[in-house]
């Protein structure tokens, strides 16, 4: 089975800190995604990447950036964390754009 | 991006009862997807629907692609405690997963 691993289950950061969320997939998938999950709002796409060094904005990219230097790794960066970025962050990957998503277990980020 | 209206938001049911939930959109979709997220895990795909009117089952789960292509339904028969989780619908107009819109989720609790 595909494994999507997110480096941290829980993170607590302070306002203004630079935050890195890491995601690694082990099945040579082309596409990787970062979602944010908030109660009552479902999952919202922040960024996705369809190849190394390629990225596209999702629905809510403001305040975030991403990096994909290697095929298996996709990083989400909060340049200056703010309290409204407190949320559950989910990484996902898929073999091709139309194939099903495999999700990681999520990182619960709290910004104080 | 748009959001899908999913109802109910949450439900408590007795073990053995049947469950129904639905998802509506103002836009047409070519694909409807249903995911389940268990506590502490990422969402996992349960059922994918590709054609208006399609009815598809996966064990005790049955999902339907609405005739108008603007809605979808999920039924769970004879619920068991391990059905607990958050169920998300997702609609895909065309193209890749970057265009998928997720619903707001239905949180299901099963009382043994």
PDB file of C-alpha atoms in Angstrom:
ATOM      1  CA  UNK A   1       0.000   0.000   0.000  1.00  0.00           C
ATOM      2  CA  UNK A   2       1.003   3.591  -0.592  1.00  0.00           C
ATOM      3  CA  UNK A   3       2.429   5.312   2.419  1.00  0.00           C
ATOM      4  CA  UNK A   4       2.227   9.075   2.823  1.00  0.00           C
ATOM      5  CA  UNK A   5       4.150  10.205   5.868  1.00  0.00           C
ATOM      6  CA  UNK A   6       3.855  13.580   7.517  1.00  0.00           C
ATOM      7  CA  UNK A   7       6.802  14.400   9.734  1.00  0.00           C
ATOM      8  CA  UNK A   8       4.881  15.687  12.753  1.00  0.00           C
ATOM      9  CA  UNK A   9       1.545  14.728  14.266  1.00  0.00           C
ATOM     10  CA  UNK A  10       1.353  17.833  16.457  1.00  0.00           C
ATOM     11  CA  UNK A  11       3.178  21.160  16.229  1.00  0.00           C
ATOM     12  CA  UNK A  12       2.964  24.246  18.416  1.00  0.00           C
ATOM     13  CA  UNK A  13       4.497  27.446  17.070  1.00  0.00           C
ATOM     14  CA  UNK A  14       4.487  31.107  17.928  1.00  0.00           C
ATOM     15  CA  UNK A  15       3.081  33.934  15.830  1.00  0.00           C
ATOM     16  CA  UNK A  16       5.666  35.152  13.337  1.00  0.00           C
ATOM     17  CA  UNK A  17       7.703  31.948  13.277  1.00  0.00           C
ATOM     18  CA  UNK A  18       8.619  30.280   9.999  1.00  0.00           C
ATOM     19  CA  UNK A  19       7.069  26.812   9.923  1.00  0.00           C
ATOM     20  CA  UNK A  20       7.918  23.843   7.737  1.00  0.00           C
ATOM     21  CA  UNK A  21       5.544  20.911   7.302  1.00  0.00           C
ATOM     22  CA  UNK A  22       7.116  17.938   5.575  1.00  0.00           C
ATOM     23  CA  UNK A  23       5.475  15.168   3.588  1.00  0.00           C
ATOM     24  CA  UNK A  24       7.048  12.105   1.994  1.00  0.00           C
ATOM     25  CA  UNK A  25       5.420   9.470  -0.232  1.00  0.00           C
ATOM     26  CA  UNK A  26       7.006   6.146  -1.089  1.00  0.00           C
ATOM     27  CA  UNK A  27       5.240   5.150  -4.322  1.00  0.00           C
ATOM     28  CA  UNK A  28       6.818   7.378  -6.960  1.00  0.00           C
ATOM     29  CA  UNK A  29       3.629   9.430  -7.372  1.00  0.00           C
ATOM     30  CA  UNK A  30       3.710  12.394  -9.725  1.00  0.00           C
ATOM     31  CA  UNK A  31       1.173  14.534  -7.925  1.00  0.00           C
ATOM     32  CA  UNK A  32       1.257  15.819  -4.370  1.00  0.00           C
ATOM     33  CA  UNK A  33      -1.187  18.064  -2.552  1.00  0.00           C
ATOM     34  CA  UNK A  34      -1.509  20.093   0.638  1.00  0.00           C
ATOM     35  CA  UNK A  35      -4.951  20.542   2.164  1.00  0.00           C
ATOM     36  CA  UNK A  36      -6.167  22.345   5.207  1.00  0.00           C
ATOM     37  CA  UNK A  37      -9.004  20.828   7.264  1.00  0.00           C
ATOM     38  CA  UNK A  38     -11.176  22.985   9.507  1.00  0.00           C
ATOM     39  CA  UNK A  39     -14.414  21.958  11.271  1.00  0.00           C
ATOM     40  CA  UNK A  40     -17.432  22.908   9.230  1.00  0.00           C
ATOM     41  CA  UNK A  41     -15.312  23.841   6.202  1.00  0.00           C
ATOM     42  CA  UNK A  42     -14.135  20.442   5.022  1.00  0.00           C
ATOM     43  CA  UNK A  43     -10.854  20.134   3.121  1.00  0.00           C
ATOM     44  CA  UNK A  44      -9.538  23.075   1.170  1.00  0.00           C
ATOM     45  CA  UNK A  45      -6.649  22.850  -1.286  1.00  0.00           C
ATOM     46  CA  UNK A  46      -3.677  25.083  -0.511  1.00  0.00           C
ATOM     47  CA  UNK A  47      -1.159  24.042  -3.198  1.00  0.00           C
ATOM     48  CA  UNK A  48      -0.428  21.093  -5.403  1.00  0.00           C
ATOM     49  CA  UNK A  49       2.532  19.904  -7.426  1.00  0.00           C
ATOM     50  CA  UNK A  50       2.455  17.745 -10.564  1.00  0.00           C
ATOM     51  CA  UNK A  51       6.212  17.332 -10.940  1.00  0.00           C
ATOM     52  CA  UNK A  52       9.504  18.173  -9.300  1.00  0.00           C
ATOM     53  CA  UNK A  53       9.921  21.949  -8.954  1.00  0.00           C
ATOM     54  CA  UNK A  54       6.421  22.479 -10.381  1.00  0.00           C
ATOM     55  CA  UNK A  55       3.644  23.918  -8.250  1.00  0.00           C
ATOM     56  CA  UNK A  56       0.241  25.497  -8.662  1.00  0.00           C
ATOM     57  CA  UNK A  57      -1.936  27.457  -6.284  1.00  0.00           C
ATOM     58  CA  UNK A  58      -5.057  25.884  -4.901  1.00  0.00           C
ATOM     59  CA  UNK A  59      -8.050  27.661  -3.422  1.00  0.00           C
ATOM     60  CA  UNK A  60      -6.369  29.209  -0.355  1.00  0.00           C
ATOM     61  CA  UNK A  61      -2.644  29.801  -1.076  1.00  0.00           C
ATOM     62  CA  UNK A  62      -2.323  33.115   0.771  1.00  0.00           C
ATOM     63  CA  UNK A  63       0.227  32.964   3.578  1.00  0.00           C
ATOM     64  CA  UNK A  64       1.711  29.675   2.337  1.00  0.00           C
ATOM     65  CA  UNK A  65       4.415  28.548  -0.046  1.00  0.00           C
ATOM     66  CA  UNK A  66       5.620  25.097  -1.074  1.00  0.00           C
ATOM     67  CA  UNK A  67       8.758  23.357  -2.195  1.00  0.00           C
ATOM     68  CA  UNK A  68       9.257  20.179  -4.189  1.00  0.00           C
ATOM     69  CA  UNK A  69      12.931  19.517  -4.809  1.00  0.00           C
ATOM     70  CA  UNK A  70      12.562  15.725  -4.975  1.00  0.00           C
ATOM     71  CA  UNK A  71       9.703  13.671  -6.354  1.00  0.00           C
ATOM     72  CA  UNK A  72       8.922  11.974  -3.057  1.00  0.00           C
ATOM     73  CA  UNK A  73       8.938  15.069  -0.853  1.00  0.00           C
ATOM     74  CA  UNK A  74       6.565  18.042  -0.726  1.00  0.00           C
ATOM     75  CA  UNK A  75       6.993  20.749   1.887  1.00  0.00           C
ATOM     76  CA  UNK A  76       4.503  23.355   3.026  1.00  0.00           C
ATOM     77  CA  UNK A  77       5.988  26.575   4.378  1.00  0.00           C
ATOM     78  CA  UNK A  78       4.342  29.197   6.511  1.00  0.00           C
ATOM     79  CA  UNK A  79       6.649  32.193   6.110  1.00  0.00           C
ATOM     80  CA  UNK A  80       5.282  34.001   9.163  1.00  0.00           C
ATOM     81  CA  UNK A  81       2.771  31.932  11.087  1.00  0.00           C
ATOM     82  CA  UNK A  82      -0.421  33.587  12.249  1.00  0.00           C
ATOM     83  CA  UNK A  83      -3.122  32.408  14.641  1.00  0.00           C
ATOM     84  CA  UNK A  84      -5.611  31.971  11.805  1.00  0.00           C
ATOM     85  CA  UNK A  85      -3.334  29.277  10.390  1.00  0.00           C
ATOM     86  CA  UNK A  86      -4.060  27.040  13.371  1.00  0.00           C
ATOM     87  CA  UNK A  87      -5.529  23.989  11.664  1.00  0.00           C
ATOM     88  CA  UNK A  88      -5.126  20.356  10.623  1.00  0.00           C
ATOM     89  CA  UNK A  89      -2.900  20.052   7.560  1.00  0.00           C
ATOM     90  CA  UNK A  90      -3.219  17.024   5.308  1.00  0.00           C
ATOM     91  CA  UNK A  91      -0.787  15.959   2.617  1.00  0.00           C
ATOM     92  CA  UNK A  92      -1.889  13.675  -0.215  1.00  0.00           C
ATOM     93  CA  UNK A  93      -0.433  12.113  -3.331  1.00  0.00           C
ATOM     94  CA  UNK A  94      -1.724  10.459  -6.484  1.00  0.00           C
ATOM     95  CA  UNK A  95      -0.054   8.564  -9.294  1.00  0.00           C
ATOM     96  CA  UNK A  96      -1.670  10.662 -11.991  1.00  0.00           C
ATOM     97  CA  UNK A  97      -3.948  13.686 -11.876  1.00  0.00           C
ATOM     98  CA  UNK A  98      -7.087  11.588 -12.254  1.00  0.00           C
ATOM     99  CA  UNK A  99      -6.089   8.764  -9.928  1.00  0.00           C
ATOM    100  CA  UNK A 100      -7.328   8.552  -6.355  1.00  0.00           C
ATOM    101  CA  UNK A 101      -5.704  10.459  -3.529  1.00  0.00           C
ATOM    102  CA  UNK A 102      -3.750   8.812  -0.730  1.00  0.00           C
ATOM    103  CA  UNK A 103      -3.637  10.938   2.399  1.00  0.00           C
ATOM    104  CA  UNK A 104      -1.173  11.209   5.253  1.00  0.00           C
ATOM    105  CA  UNK A 105      -2.389  11.156   8.859  1.00  0.00           C
ATOM    106  CA  UNK A 106      -2.228  14.918   9.193  1.00  0.00           C
ATOM    107  CA  UNK A 107      -0.346  17.522  11.222  1.00  0.00           C
ATOM    108  CA  UNK A 108      -2.320  19.467  13.817  1.00  0.00           C
ATOM    109  CA  UNK A 109      -0.680  22.890  13.929  1.00  0.00           C
ATOM    110  CA  UNK A 110      -1.383  25.335  16.723  1.00  0.00           C
ATOM    111  CA  UNK A 111      -0.101  28.897  16.365  1.00  0.00           C
ATOM    112  CA  UNK A 112      -0.069  30.817  19.647  1.00  0.00           C
TER     113      UNK A 112
ATOM    114  CA  UNK B   1     -13.427  27.910  -4.615  1.00  0.00           C
ATOM    115  CA  UNK B   2     -16.905  26.682  -3.986  1.00  0.00           C
ATOM    116  CA  UNK B   3     -17.961  24.395  -1.165  1.00  0.00           C
ATOM    117  CA  UNK B   4     -20.317  21.493  -1.206  1.00  0.00           C
ATOM    118  CA  UNK B   5     -23.210  21.482   1.235  1.00  0.00           C
ATOM    119  CA  UNK B   6     -23.165  18.221   3.129  1.00  0.00           C
ATOM    120  CA  UNK B   7     -25.833  17.149   5.602  1.00  0.00           C
ATOM    121  CA  UNK B   8     -26.278  16.315   8.315  1.00  0.00           C
ATOM    122  CA  UNK B   9     -23.254  17.904   9.979  1.00  0.00           C
ATOM    123  CA  UNK B  10     -23.234  15.228  12.649  1.00  0.00           C
ATOM    124  CA  UNK B  11     -25.289  12.291  13.771  1.00  0.00           C
ATOM    125  CA  UNK B  12     -25.497   9.926  16.704  1.00  0.00           C
ATOM    126  CA  UNK B  13     -27.056   6.553  15.923  1.00  0.00           C
ATOM    127  CA  UNK B  14     -27.559   3.217  17.614  1.00  0.00           C
ATOM    128  CA  UNK B  15     -25.555   0.254  16.405  1.00  0.00           C
ATOM    129  CA  UNK B  16     -27.568  -1.628  13.801  1.00  0.00           C
ATOM    130  CA  UNK B  17     -29.372   1.427  12.432  1.00  0.00           C
ATOM    131  CA  UNK B  18     -29.109   2.569   8.837  1.00  0.00           C
ATOM    132  CA  UNK B  19     -27.510   5.923   8.040  1.00  0.00           C
ATOM    133  CA  UNK B  20     -28.129   8.365   5.198  1.00  0.00           C
ATOM    134  CA  UNK B  21     -26.193  11.471   4.275  1.00  0.00           C
ATOM    135  CA  UNK B  22     -26.131  13.682   1.221  1.00  0.00           C
ATOM    136  CA  UNK B  23     -24.215  16.324  -0.594  1.00  0.00           C
ATOM    137  CA  UNK B  24     -25.502  19.108  -2.848  1.00  0.00           C
ATOM    138  CA  UNK B  25     -23.825  21.561  -5.146  1.00  0.00           C
ATOM    139  CA  UNK B  26     -24.759  24.501  -7.310  1.00  0.00           C
ATOM    140  CA  UNK B  27     -22.419  23.158 -10.011  1.00  0.00           C
ATOM    141  CA  UNK B  28     -22.451  20.020 -12.105  1.00  0.00           C
ATOM    142  CA  UNK B  29     -19.843  17.369 -11.459  1.00  0.00           C
ATOM    143  CA  UNK B  30     -18.575  14.542 -13.665  1.00  0.00           C
ATOM    144  CA  UNK B  31     -17.357  12.480 -10.728  1.00  0.00           C
ATOM    145  CA  UNK B  32     -18.568  12.117  -7.156  1.00  0.00           C
ATOM    146  CA  UNK B  33     -16.366  10.629  -4.469  1.00  0.00           C
ATOM    147  CA  UNK B  34     -17.000   9.565  -0.890  1.00  0.00           C
ATOM    148  CA  UNK B  35     -14.186   9.464   1.681  1.00  0.00           C
ATOM    149  CA  UNK B  36     -14.071   8.341   5.310  1.00  0.00           C
ATOM    150  CA  UNK B  37     -11.708   9.799   7.880  1.00  0.00           C
ATOM    151  CA  UNK B  38     -11.205   7.775  11.040  1.00  0.00           C
ATOM    152  CA  UNK B  39      -9.971   9.518  14.198  1.00  0.00           C
ATOM    153  CA  UNK B  40      -6.281  10.371  13.917  1.00  0.00           C
ATOM    154  CA  UNK B  41      -6.028   9.353  10.268  1.00  0.00           C
ATOM    155  CA  UNK B  42      -6.285  10.896   6.841  1.00  0.00           C
ATOM    156  CA  UNK B  43      -9.333  10.354   4.604  1.00  0.00           C
ATOM    157  CA  UNK B  44      -9.599   7.111   2.668  1.00  0.00           C
ATOM    158  CA  UNK B  45     -11.596   6.710  -0.549  1.00  0.00           C
ATOM    159  CA  UNK B  46     -14.707   4.555  -0.091  1.00  0.00           C
ATOM    160  CA  UNK B  47     -16.628   4.873  -3.344  1.00  0.00           C
ATOM    161  CA  UNK B  48     -16.188   6.654  -6.669  1.00  0.00           C
ATOM    162  CA  UNK B  49     -19.143   7.424  -9.002  1.00  0.00           C
ATOM    163  CA  UNK B  50     -18.667   8.378 -12.644  1.00  0.00           C
ATOM    164  CA  UNK B  51     -22.099   8.527 -14.244  1.00  0.00           C
ATOM    165  CA  UNK B  52     -25.376  10.300 -13.471  1.00  0.00           C
ATOM    166  CA  UNK B  53     -27.818   7.873 -11.886  1.00  0.00           C
ATOM    167  CA  UNK B  54     -25.089   5.389 -11.000  1.00  0.00           C
ATOM    168  CA  UNK B  55     -25.598   3.340  -7.861  1.00  0.00           C
ATOM    169  CA  UNK B  56     -22.497   1.679  -6.423  1.00  0.00           C
ATOM    170  CA  UNK B  57     -21.990  -0.480  -3.363  1.00  0.00           C
ATOM    171  CA  UNK B  58     -18.976  -1.299  -1.232  1.00  0.00           C
ATOM    172  CA  UNK B  59     -20.035  -3.795   1.423  1.00  0.00           C
ATOM    173  CA  UNK B  60     -22.636  -2.138   3.624  1.00  0.00           C
ATOM    174  CA  UNK B  61     -22.109   1.211   1.900  1.00  0.00           C
ATOM    175  CA  UNK B  62     -24.142   2.333  -1.091  1.00  0.00           C
ATOM    176  CA  UNK B  63     -23.660   5.621  -2.900  1.00  0.00           C
ATOM    177  CA  UNK B  64     -25.607   7.239  -5.710  1.00  0.00           C
ATOM    178  CA  UNK B  65     -24.705   9.856  -8.307  1.00  0.00           C
ATOM    179  CA  UNK B  66     -27.718  12.157  -8.567  1.00  0.00           C
ATOM    180  CA  UNK B  67     -29.551  12.472 -11.877  1.00  0.00           C
ATOM    181  CA  UNK B  68     -29.035  16.244 -11.952  1.00  0.00           C
ATOM    182  CA  UNK B  69     -25.268  15.692 -11.415  1.00  0.00           C
ATOM    183  CA  UNK B  70     -25.485  18.244  -8.626  1.00  0.00           C
ATOM    184  CA  UNK B  71     -25.934  15.849  -5.742  1.00  0.00           C
ATOM    185  CA  UNK B  72     -24.881  12.536  -4.289  1.00  0.00           C
ATOM    186  CA  UNK B  73     -26.035  10.287  -1.467  1.00  0.00           C
ATOM    187  CA  UNK B  74     -24.346   7.776   0.821  1.00  0.00           C
ATOM    188  CA  UNK B  75     -26.157   5.112   2.796  1.00  0.00           C
ATOM    189  CA  UNK B  76     -24.662   2.823   5.425  1.00  0.00           C
ATOM    190  CA  UNK B  77     -26.738  -0.186   6.392  1.00  0.00           C
ATOM    191  CA  UNK B  78     -26.674  -1.918   9.776  1.00  0.00           C
ATOM    192  CA  UNK B  79     -24.086   0.407  11.316  1.00  0.00           C
ATOM    193  CA  UNK B  80     -21.334  -0.967  13.540  1.00  0.00           C
ATOM    194  CA  UNK B  81     -18.983   0.834  15.964  1.00  0.00           C
ATOM    195  CA  UNK B  82     -16.113   0.918  13.460  1.00  0.00           C
ATOM    196  CA  UNK B  83     -18.243   3.102  11.140  1.00  0.00           C
ATOM    197  CA  UNK B  84     -17.371   6.019  13.434  1.00  0.00           C
ATOM    198  CA  UNK B  85     -15.596   8.838  11.631  1.00  0.00           C
ATOM    199  CA  UNK B  86     -16.090  11.835   9.387  1.00  0.00           C
ATOM    200  CA  UNK B  87     -17.515  11.176   5.939  1.00  0.00           C
ATOM    201  CA  UNK B  88     -16.661  13.595   3.161  1.00  0.00           C
ATOM    202  CA  UNK B  89     -18.196  13.876  -0.248  1.00  0.00           C
ATOM    203  CA  UNK B  90     -16.139  15.372  -3.050  1.00  0.00           C
ATOM    204  CA  UNK B  91     -17.096  16.522  -6.527  1.00  0.00           C
ATOM    205  CA  UNK B  92     -14.837  16.688  -9.547  1.00  0.00           C
ATOM    206  CA  UNK B  93     -15.961  18.668 -12.621  1.00  0.00           C
ATOM    207  CA  UNK B  94     -13.318  17.340 -14.997  1.00  0.00           C
ATOM    208  CA  UNK B  95      -9.561  17.121 -15.161  1.00  0.00           C
ATOM    209  CA  UNK B  96      -7.335  16.275 -12.255  1.00  0.00           C
ATOM    210  CA  UNK B  97      -7.672  16.177  -8.499  1.00  0.00           C
ATOM    211  CA  UNK B  98      -6.637  19.821  -8.220  1.00  0.00           C
ATOM    212  CA  UNK B  99     -10.182  20.625  -9.298  1.00  0.00           C
ATOM    213  CA  UNK B 100     -11.881  18.468  -6.659  1.00  0.00           C
ATOM    214  CA  UNK B 101     -14.127  20.260  -4.176  1.00  0.00           C
ATOM    215  CA  UNK B 102     -14.694  18.601  -0.805  1.00  0.00           C
ATOM    216  CA  UNK B 103     -17.839  18.762   1.258  1.00  0.00           C
ATOM    217  CA  UNK B 104     -17.993  20.034   4.809  1.00  0.00           C
ATOM    218  CA  UNK B 105     -18.180  16.539   6.292  1.00  0.00           C
ATOM    219  CA  UNK B 106     -20.652  14.449   8.298  1.00  0.00           C
ATOM    220  CA  UNK B 107     -19.411  13.291  11.684  1.00  0.00           C
ATOM    221  CA  UNK B 108     -20.879   9.908  12.562  1.00  0.00           C
ATOM    222  CA  UNK B 109     -20.976   8.503  16.081  1.00  0.00           C
ATOM    223  CA  UNK B 110     -22.287   4.974  16.685  1.00  0.00           C
ATOM    224  CA  UNK B 111     -23.588   4.051  20.110  1.00  0.00           C
ATOM    225  CA  UNK B 112     -22.988   0.349  20.868  1.00  0.00           C
TER     226      UNK B 112
END
